[in-house]
PDB file of C-alpha atoms in Angstrom:
ATOM      1  CA  MET A 182      10.895  47.123  18.522  1.00 55.00           C
ATOM      2  CA  ASN A 183       9.854  44.756  21.325  1.00 69.00           C
ATOM      3  CA  ALA A 184       6.225  45.164  20.342  1.00 70.00           C
ATOM      4  CA  ARG A 185       7.069  44.268  16.750  1.00 71.00           C
ATOM      5  CA  ILE A 186       9.006  41.170  17.825  1.00 70.00           C
ATOM      6  CA  HIS A 187       6.110  40.047  20.005  1.00 71.00           C
ATOM      7  CA  ALA A 188       3.738  40.572  17.084  1.00 72.00           C
ATOM      8  CA  LEU A 189       5.900  38.492  14.731  1.00 73.00           C
ATOM      9  CA  LEU A 190       6.729  35.748  17.239  1.00 76.00           C
ATOM     10  CA  PRO A 191       3.485  33.697  16.868  1.00 78.00           C
ATOM     11  CA  GLY A 192       3.875  33.742  13.091  1.00 78.00           C
ATOM     12  CA  LEU A 193       7.517  32.654  13.287  1.00 84.00           C
ATOM     13  CA  ILE A 194       6.622  29.832  15.633  1.00 87.00           C
ATOM     14  CA  LEU A 195       3.821  28.706  13.324  1.00 88.00           C
ATOM     15  CA  VAL A 196       6.067  28.799  10.237  1.00 89.00           C
ATOM     16  CA  THR A 197       8.820  26.885  12.064  1.00 91.00           C
ATOM     17  CA  LEU A 198       6.327  24.263  13.229  1.00 92.00           C
ATOM     18  CA  VAL A 199       4.864  23.855   9.741  1.00 92.00           C
ATOM     19  CA  LEU A 200       8.336  23.493   8.203  1.00 92.00           C
ATOM     20  CA  ALA A 201       9.403  20.964  10.840  1.00 90.00           C
ATOM     21  CA  LEU A 202       6.250  18.865  10.391  1.00 91.00           C
ATOM     22  CA  SER A 203       6.497  19.073   6.612  1.00 92.00           C
ATOM     23  CA  PHE A 204      10.107  17.860   6.762  1.00 88.00           C
ATOM     24  CA  HIS A 205       9.170  15.029   9.106  1.00 87.00           C
ATOM     25  CA  PHE A 206       6.237  13.848   6.987  1.00 87.00           C
ATOM     26  CA  LEU A 207       8.317  14.076   3.805  1.00 85.00           C
ATOM     27  CA  MET A 208      11.113  11.986   5.344  1.00 83.00           C
ATOM     28  CA  THR A 209       8.586   9.481   6.686  1.00 82.00           C
ATOM     29  CA  ALA A 210       6.904   9.115   3.293  1.00 80.00           C
ATOM     30  CA  PHE A 211      10.275   8.593   1.611  1.00 79.00           C
ATOM     31  CA  TYR A 212      11.293   6.100   4.301  1.00 78.00           C
ATOM     32  CA  LEU A 213       8.113   4.056   3.795  1.00 75.00           C
ATOM     33  CA  LEU A 214       8.455   3.775   0.033  1.00 75.00           C
ATOM     34  CA  PRO A 215       9.136   0.253  -1.247  1.00 71.00           C
ATOM     35  CA  MET A 216      12.793  -0.359  -2.031  1.00 67.00           C
ATOM     36  CA  ASN A 217      13.815   1.368  -5.266  1.00 67.00           C
ATOM     37  CA  PRO A 218      17.034   2.735  -6.868  1.00 69.00           C
ATOM     38  CA  LEU A 219      16.303   6.305  -5.689  1.00 71.00           C
ATOM     39  CA  LYS A 220      15.856   5.115  -2.127  1.00 71.00           C
ATOM     40  CA  LEU A 221      19.100   3.172  -2.317  1.00 66.00           C
ATOM     41  CA  ARG A 222      21.046   6.166  -3.555  1.00 68.00           C
ATOM     42  CA  PHE A 223      19.762   8.594  -0.904  1.00 69.00           C
ATOM     43  CA  HIS A 224      19.938   6.297   2.096  1.00 66.00           C
ATOM     44  CA  ALA A 225      20.994   9.039   4.522  1.00 65.00           C
ATOM     45  CA  TYR A 226      17.329   9.462   5.462  1.00 66.00           C
ATOM     46  CA  ALA A 227      17.745   6.412   7.702  1.00 66.00           C
ATOM     47  CA  ASP A 228      19.941   8.431  10.050  1.00 70.00           C
ATOM     48  CA  TYR A 229      16.958  10.699  10.724  1.00 75.00           C
ATOM     49  CA  MET A 230      14.366   7.937  11.105  1.00 76.00           C
ATOM     50  CA  GLN A 231      16.514   5.667  13.284  1.00 72.00           C
ATOM     51  CA  PRO A 232      15.720   4.694  15.939  1.00 67.00           C
ATOM     52  CA  PHE A 233      12.786   6.738  17.277  1.00 71.00           C
ATOM     53  CA  PHE A 234      10.718   7.090  14.078  1.00 74.00           C
ATOM     54  CA  ARG A 235      11.473   3.710  12.535  1.00 72.00           C
ATOM     55  CA  GLN A 236       8.403   1.985  11.081  1.00 70.00           C
ATOM     56  CA  THR A 237       7.374  -0.043   8.064  1.00 65.00           C
ATOM     57  CA  TRP A 238       4.754   0.473   5.376  1.00 61.00           C
ATOM     58  CA  THR A 239       3.503  -3.046   6.036  1.00 61.00           C
ATOM     59  CA  LEU A 240       1.942  -1.638   9.205  1.00 60.00           C
ATOM     60  CA  PHE A 241      -0.731  -0.166   6.906  1.00 63.00           C
ATOM     61  CA  ALA A 242      -0.623  -2.718   4.060  1.00 61.00           C
ATOM     62  CA  PRO A 243       0.563  -6.016   5.523  1.00 64.00           C
ATOM     63  CA  ASP A 244       1.189  -9.039   3.349  1.00 67.00           C
ATOM     64  CA  PRO A 245      -1.183 -11.934   4.126  1.00 71.00           C
ATOM     65  CA  VAL A 246       0.272 -14.439   6.553  1.00 73.00           C
ATOM     66  CA  SER A 247       1.511 -17.455   4.616  1.00 76.00           C
ATOM     67  CA  ASP A 248       3.191 -19.497   7.355  1.00 80.00           C
ATOM     68  CA  THR A 249       3.441 -20.192  11.055  1.00 84.00           C
ATOM     69  CA  ARG A 250       6.809 -19.860  12.765  1.00 86.00           C
ATOM     70  CA  LEU A 251       7.662 -21.440  16.073  1.00 89.00           C
ATOM     71  CA  LEU A 252      10.753 -21.115  18.228  1.00 91.00           C
ATOM     72  CA  LEU A 253      12.044 -24.245  19.928  1.00 94.00           C
ATOM     73  CA  VAL A 254      14.773 -24.071  22.553  1.00 94.00           C
ATOM     74  CA  ALA A 255      17.259 -26.691  23.736  1.00 95.00           C
ATOM     75  CA  CYS A 256      19.337 -26.129  26.858  1.00 95.00           C
ATOM     76  CA  ARG A 257      22.697 -27.519  27.892  1.00 95.00           C
ATOM     77  CA  VAL A 258      22.523 -27.660  31.688  1.00 94.00           C
ATOM     78  CA  GLN A 259      24.841 -28.669  34.474  1.00 90.00           C
ATOM     79  CA  LEU A 260      23.493 -31.542  36.538  1.00 89.00           C
ATOM     80  CA  ASP A 261      23.865 -31.982  40.287  1.00 86.00           C
ATOM     81  CA  ASP A 262      26.832 -34.335  39.825  1.00 86.00           C
ATOM     82  CA  GLY A 263      28.713 -31.689  37.795  1.00 85.00           C
ATOM     83  CA  THR A 264      28.190 -33.305  34.393  1.00 90.00           C
ATOM     84  CA  PHE A 265      26.427 -31.610  31.498  1.00 91.00           C
ATOM     85  CA  ALA A 266      23.374 -32.764  29.593  1.00 92.00           C
ATOM     86  CA  GLU A 267      21.602 -31.469  26.497  1.00 92.00           C
ATOM     87  CA  MET A 268      17.875 -31.279  27.077  1.00 94.00           C
ATOM     88  CA  PRO A 269      15.320 -31.903  24.294  1.00 94.00           C
ATOM     89  CA  TYR A 270      13.766 -29.062  22.337  1.00 95.00           C
ATOM     90  CA  VAL A 271      10.823 -27.254  23.920  1.00 94.00           C
ATOM     91  CA  ASP A 272       8.260 -25.143  22.062  1.00 92.00           C
ATOM     92  CA  VAL A 273       8.412 -21.687  23.685  1.00 90.00           C
ATOM     93  CA  THR A 274       6.114 -19.876  21.224  1.00 89.00           C
ATOM     94  CA  THR A 275       2.793 -21.740  21.434  1.00 89.00           C
ATOM     95  CA  PRO A 276       2.266 -21.184  25.206  1.00 87.00           C
ATOM     96  CA  PHE A 277       2.508 -17.408  24.777  1.00 85.00           C
ATOM     97  CA  ARG A 278       0.087 -17.459  21.845  1.00 86.00           C
ATOM     98  CA  GLN A 279      -2.394 -19.557  23.788  1.00 88.00           C
ATOM     99  CA  ALA A 280      -2.086 -17.192  26.750  1.00 86.00           C
ATOM    100  CA  HIS A 281      -2.728 -14.252  24.414  1.00 83.00           C
ATOM    101  CA  TYR A 282      -5.824 -15.921  22.968  1.00 85.00           C
ATOM    102  CA  ALA A 283      -7.116 -16.459  26.513  1.00 86.00           C
ATOM    103  CA  ASN A 284      -6.399 -12.852  27.594  1.00 84.00           C
ATOM    104  CA  ARG A 285      -6.071 -10.274  24.816  1.00 82.00           C
ATOM    105  CA  PHE A 286      -4.992  -7.585  27.294  1.00 82.00           C
ATOM    106  CA  GLY A 287      -2.243  -9.582  29.002  1.00 78.00           C
ATOM    107  CA  PRO A 288       1.519  -9.260  28.470  1.00 79.00           C
ATOM    108  CA  ALA A 289       1.867 -12.552  26.553  1.00 78.00           C
ATOM    109  CA  ASP A 290       1.349 -10.881  23.172  1.00 77.00           C
ATOM    110  CA  ARG A 291       4.210  -8.432  23.686  1.00 78.00           C
ATOM    111  CA  VAL A 292       6.566 -11.176  24.822  1.00 78.00           C
ATOM    112  CA  GLU A 293       5.597 -13.413  21.886  1.00 80.00           C
ATOM    113  CA  ARG A 294       5.972 -10.541  19.403  1.00 80.00           C
ATOM    114  CA  LEU A 295       9.552 -10.153  20.612  1.00 80.00           C
ATOM    115  CA  GLN A 296      10.190 -13.696  19.411  1.00 83.00           C
ATOM    116  CA  SER A 297       8.210 -13.539  16.168  1.00 82.00           C
ATOM    117  CA  GLY A 298       9.644 -10.149  15.187  1.00 82.00           C
ATOM    118  CA  ALA A 299      13.207 -11.363  15.692  1.00 85.00           C
ATOM    119  CA  MET A 300      12.521 -14.552  13.721  1.00 84.00           C
ATOM    120  CA  ARG A 301      11.188 -12.606  10.751  1.00 82.00           C
ATOM    121  CA  VAL A 302      14.019 -10.071  10.515  1.00 83.00           C
ATOM    122  CA  ILE A 303      16.569 -12.896  10.488  1.00 84.00           C
ATOM    123  CA  PHE A 304      15.203 -14.420   7.272  1.00 80.00           C
ATOM    124  CA  GLN A 305      13.439 -11.564   5.506  1.00 77.00           C
ATOM    125  CA  ARG A 306      14.760 -10.659   2.046  1.00 74.00           C
ATOM    126  CA  ASP A 307      13.890  -7.908  -0.406  1.00 72.00           C
ATOM    127  CA  ALA A 308      13.126  -9.155  -3.910  1.00 73.00           C
ATOM    128  CA  LEU A 309      14.330  -5.906  -5.464  1.00 71.00           C
ATOM    129  CA  ILE A 310      17.765  -6.272  -3.837  1.00 77.00           C
ATOM    130  CA  ASP A 311      18.010  -9.794  -5.247  1.00 76.00           C
ATOM    131  CA  ARG A 312      17.224  -8.478  -8.734  1.00 79.00           C
ATOM    132  CA  LEU A 313      19.730  -5.641  -8.413  1.00 77.00           C
ATOM    133  CA  GLU A 314      22.356  -8.121  -7.275  1.00 79.00           C
ATOM    134  CA  GLU A 315      22.116  -9.757 -10.695  1.00 77.00           C
ATOM    135  CA  HIS A 316      23.492  -6.529 -12.182  1.00 76.00           C
ATOM    136  CA  ARG A 317      26.508  -6.292  -9.894  1.00 79.00           C
ATOM    137  CA  SER A 318      29.662  -5.637 -11.894  1.00 78.00           C
ATOM    138  CA  ASN A 319      33.216  -6.857 -11.355  1.00 79.00           C
ATOM    139  CA  THR A 320      34.510  -3.284 -11.214  1.00 78.00           C
ATOM    140  CA  SER A 321      33.821  -0.564  -8.679  1.00 76.00           C
ATOM    141  CA  SER A 322      30.482   1.174  -9.244  1.00 75.00           C
ATOM    142  CA  ASP A 323      27.781   3.101  -7.423  1.00 74.00           C
ATOM    143  CA  LEU A 324      25.484   0.080  -7.593  1.00 75.00           C
ATOM    144  CA  ASN A 325      28.077  -2.168  -5.965  1.00 80.00           C
ATOM    145  CA  GLU A 326      28.613   0.388  -3.207  1.00 79.00           C
ATOM    146  CA  LEU A 327      24.896   0.712  -2.537  1.00 77.00           C
ATOM    147  CA  LEU A 328      24.385  -3.054  -2.503  1.00 79.00           C
ATOM    148  CA  ASP A 329      27.288  -3.470  -0.075  1.00 81.00           C
ATOM    149  CA  TYR A 330      25.710  -0.862   2.206  1.00 80.00           C
ATOM    150  CA  VAL A 331      22.335  -2.644   2.129  1.00 79.00           C
ATOM    151  CA  HIS A 332      23.921  -6.029   2.852  1.00 83.00           C
ATOM    152  CA  GLU A 333      25.916  -4.600   5.786  1.00 84.00           C
ATOM    153  CA  ARG A 334      22.786  -2.973   7.181  1.00 80.00           C
ATOM    154  CA  ASP A 335      20.745  -6.159   6.812  1.00 83.00           C
ATOM    155  CA  ALA A 336      23.519  -8.236   8.388  1.00 86.00           C
ATOM    156  CA  ALA A 337      23.541  -5.936  11.415  1.00 86.00           C
ATOM    157  CA  VAL A 338      19.754  -6.245  11.742  1.00 85.00           C
ATOM    158  CA  ARG A 339      19.916 -10.028  11.506  1.00 88.00           C
ATOM    159  CA  GLN A 340      22.672 -10.124  14.116  1.00 90.00           C
ATOM    160  CA  ARG A 341      20.476  -8.138  16.498  1.00 89.00           C
ATOM    161  CA  GLY A 342      17.658 -10.580  15.808  1.00 89.00           C
ATOM    162  CA  VAL A 343      19.868 -13.564  16.657  1.00 91.00           C
ATOM    163  CA  ALA A 344      21.138 -11.827  19.812  1.00 91.00           C
ATOM    164  CA  THR A 345      17.541 -11.182  20.881  1.00 90.00           C
ATOM    165  CA  LEU A 346      16.563 -14.814  20.386  1.00 90.00           C
ATOM    166  CA  ASN A 347      19.641 -15.963  22.328  1.00 92.00           C
ATOM    167  CA  ARG A 348      18.457 -13.903  25.297  1.00 91.00           C
ATOM    168  CA  VAL A 349      14.941 -15.271  24.877  1.00 89.00           C
ATOM    169  CA  ALA A 350      16.333 -18.803  24.898  1.00 92.00           C
ATOM    170  CA  SER A 351      18.366 -18.123  28.054  1.00 92.00           C
ATOM    171  CA  ALA A 352      15.291 -16.800  29.844  1.00 90.00           C
ATOM    172  CA  HIS A 353      13.291 -19.885  28.939  1.00 90.00           C
ATOM    173  CA  CYS A 354      16.083 -22.224  30.044  1.00 92.00           C
ATOM    174  CA  ASP A 355      16.112 -20.499  33.424  1.00 91.00           C
ATOM    175  CA  GLN A 356      12.358 -20.963  33.646  1.00 89.00           C
ATOM    176  CA  LEU A 357      12.520 -24.620  32.646  1.00 89.00           C
ATOM    177  CA  TYR A 358      15.540 -25.862  34.597  1.00 90.00           C
ATOM    178  CA  GLY A 359      16.302 -23.225  37.210  1.00 88.00           C
ATOM    179  CA  SER A 360      18.360 -20.067  37.191  1.00 87.00           C
ATOM    180  CA  GLY A 361      22.088 -20.419  36.636  1.00 83.00           C
ATOM    181  CA  ARG A 362      22.107 -24.087  35.610  1.00 90.00           C
ATOM    182  CA  THR A 363      22.276 -23.478  31.861  1.00 93.00           C
ATOM    183  CA  VAL A 364      25.648 -23.028  30.157  1.00 94.00           C
ATOM    184  CA  ALA A 365      24.532 -22.875  26.502  1.00 95.00           C
ATOM    185  CA  THR A 366      21.373 -22.664  24.430  1.00 95.00           C
ATOM    186  CA  GLN A 367      20.377 -23.748  20.950  1.00 94.00           C
ATOM    187  CA  MET A 368      17.386 -22.536  18.962  1.00 93.00           C
ATOM    188  CA  ARG A 369      15.416 -24.251  16.232  1.00 93.00           C
ATOM    189  CA  MET A 370      13.038 -22.276  14.049  1.00 91.00           C
ATOM    190  CA  VAL A 371      10.171 -24.367  12.704  1.00 90.00           C
ATOM    191  CA  ILE A 372       8.285 -22.966   9.704  1.00 87.00           C
ATOM    192  CA  LEU A 373       4.977 -24.403   8.488  1.00 85.00           C
ATOM    193  CA  GLU A 374       3.984 -22.955   5.107  1.00 85.00           C
ATOM    194  CA  PHE A 375       0.236 -23.097   4.614  1.00 81.00           C
ATOM    195  CA  PRO A 376      -1.258 -24.735   1.503  1.00 82.00           C
ATOM    196  CA  ARG A 377      -1.600 -22.240  -1.342  1.00 78.00           C
ATOM    197  CA  PHE A 378      -4.894 -20.528  -2.080  1.00 75.00           C
ATOM    198  CA  SER A 379      -5.731 -23.080  -4.765  1.00 79.00           C
ATOM    199  CA  GLN A 380      -5.491 -25.748  -2.023  1.00 80.00           C
ATOM    200  CA  ARG A 381      -7.314 -23.750   0.638  1.00 77.00           C
ATOM    201  CA  HIS A 382      -9.650 -26.673   1.326  1.00 80.00           C
ATOM    202  CA  LEU A 383      -6.723 -28.544   2.894  1.00 80.00           C
ATOM    203  CA  PRO A 384      -5.886 -28.184   6.615  1.00 81.00           C
ATOM    204  CA  ASP A 385      -2.913 -26.051   7.632  1.00 74.00           C
ATOM    205  CA  ASP A 386      -0.828 -29.051   8.652  1.00 75.00           C
ATOM    206  CA  ALA A 387      -0.963 -30.302   5.044  1.00 78.00           C
ATOM    207  CA  GLY A 388       1.515 -27.588   4.103  1.00 80.00           C
ATOM    208  CA  THR A 389       5.298 -27.757   3.907  1.00 84.00           C
ATOM    209  CA  LEU A 390       7.184 -28.149   7.187  1.00 84.00           C
ATOM    210  CA  ARG A 391      10.845 -27.191   7.464  1.00 88.00           C
ATOM    211  CA  HIS A 392      13.211 -26.122  10.206  1.00 89.00           C
ATOM    212  CA  PHE A 393      16.490 -24.291  10.712  1.00 90.00           C
ATOM    213  CA  ASP A 394      18.903 -24.967  13.582  1.00 92.00           C
ATOM    214  CA  PHE A 395      21.024 -22.166  15.007  1.00 92.00           C
ATOM    215  CA  PRO A 396      24.455 -22.952  16.453  1.00 93.00           C
ATOM    216  CA  TRP A 397      24.859 -23.360  20.181  1.00 95.00           C
ATOM    217  CA  ALA A 398      25.296 -20.007  21.922  1.00 94.00           C
ATOM    218  CA  PRO A 399      26.603 -19.149  25.392  1.00 94.00           C
ATOM    219  CA  TYR A 400      24.011 -18.624  28.103  1.00 93.00           C
ATOM    220  CA  GLU A 401      23.213 -15.001  28.998  1.00 90.00           C
ATOM    221  CA  ALA A 402      21.847 -13.932  32.366  1.00 86.00           C
ATOM    222  CA  VAL A 403      18.518 -12.140  31.866  1.00 84.00           C
ATOM    223  CA  ASP A 404      15.559 -11.130  34.006  1.00 79.00           C
ATOM    224  CA  PRO A 405      13.132 -13.979  34.759  1.00 76.00           C
ATOM    225  CA  LEU A 406      10.080 -14.252  32.539  1.00 67.00           C
ATOM    226  CA  VAL A 407       7.822 -14.346  35.600  1.00 58.00           C
ATOM    227  CA  ARG A 408       9.195 -10.998  36.818  1.00 43.00           C
ATOM    228  CA  LEU A 409       8.769  -9.581  33.330  1.00 42.00           C
ATOM    229  CA  SER A 410       5.123 -10.560  33.271  1.00 44.00           C
ATOM    230  CA  VAL A 411       4.453  -9.055  36.688  1.00 40.00           C
ATOM    231  CA  GLN A 412       6.154  -5.760  35.819  1.00 42.00           C
ATOM    232  CA  ARG A 413       4.117  -5.383  32.646  1.00 42.00           C
TER     233      ARG A 413
END
């Protein structure tokens, strides 16, 4: 009996491994599909993919970049006489990008991607969800339930993005004005949309410039950016 078990064991292990990998690849393929009604109905797959296997199909087929986004930070600091002052906005994105261009293997890219990734998840929208929203009914329905789930999920993601940027802003205020002096931070996202392809002969700064101001947020104590760079 033991000899028979030992003889079957490699085959059982191989079958189990094949089934596990097949399940994983099937769930990954379904997860990476563009948003569609089938994906909305069977959204439980997200519990398997989150958080360790989370990815996006745009990793392999990214949309062309159509704008530049910058994060500006204003700090409300306590002065030496005990009064408070609101400092002007400071661009905290461009220095990291310039440092990355100067050293492609440095940590600046990872720090800047933390900002840019958070900025994009805050404002990203799915066109299919907008179209489905037009068919929302006044009575209870499966579509309404699915749309509510998607909106709750997206709201949670956007909230995490805002929380991340608040911590980024606090770290930059510490770097600019000294640790512990800041009591609140405010962020401004500046978006420069490039001229369309038909106007590609124009310079980038001929595009549309707009900005969005976030409300003031309490300061959060975070590790210094200098220490972060050294550790990485």
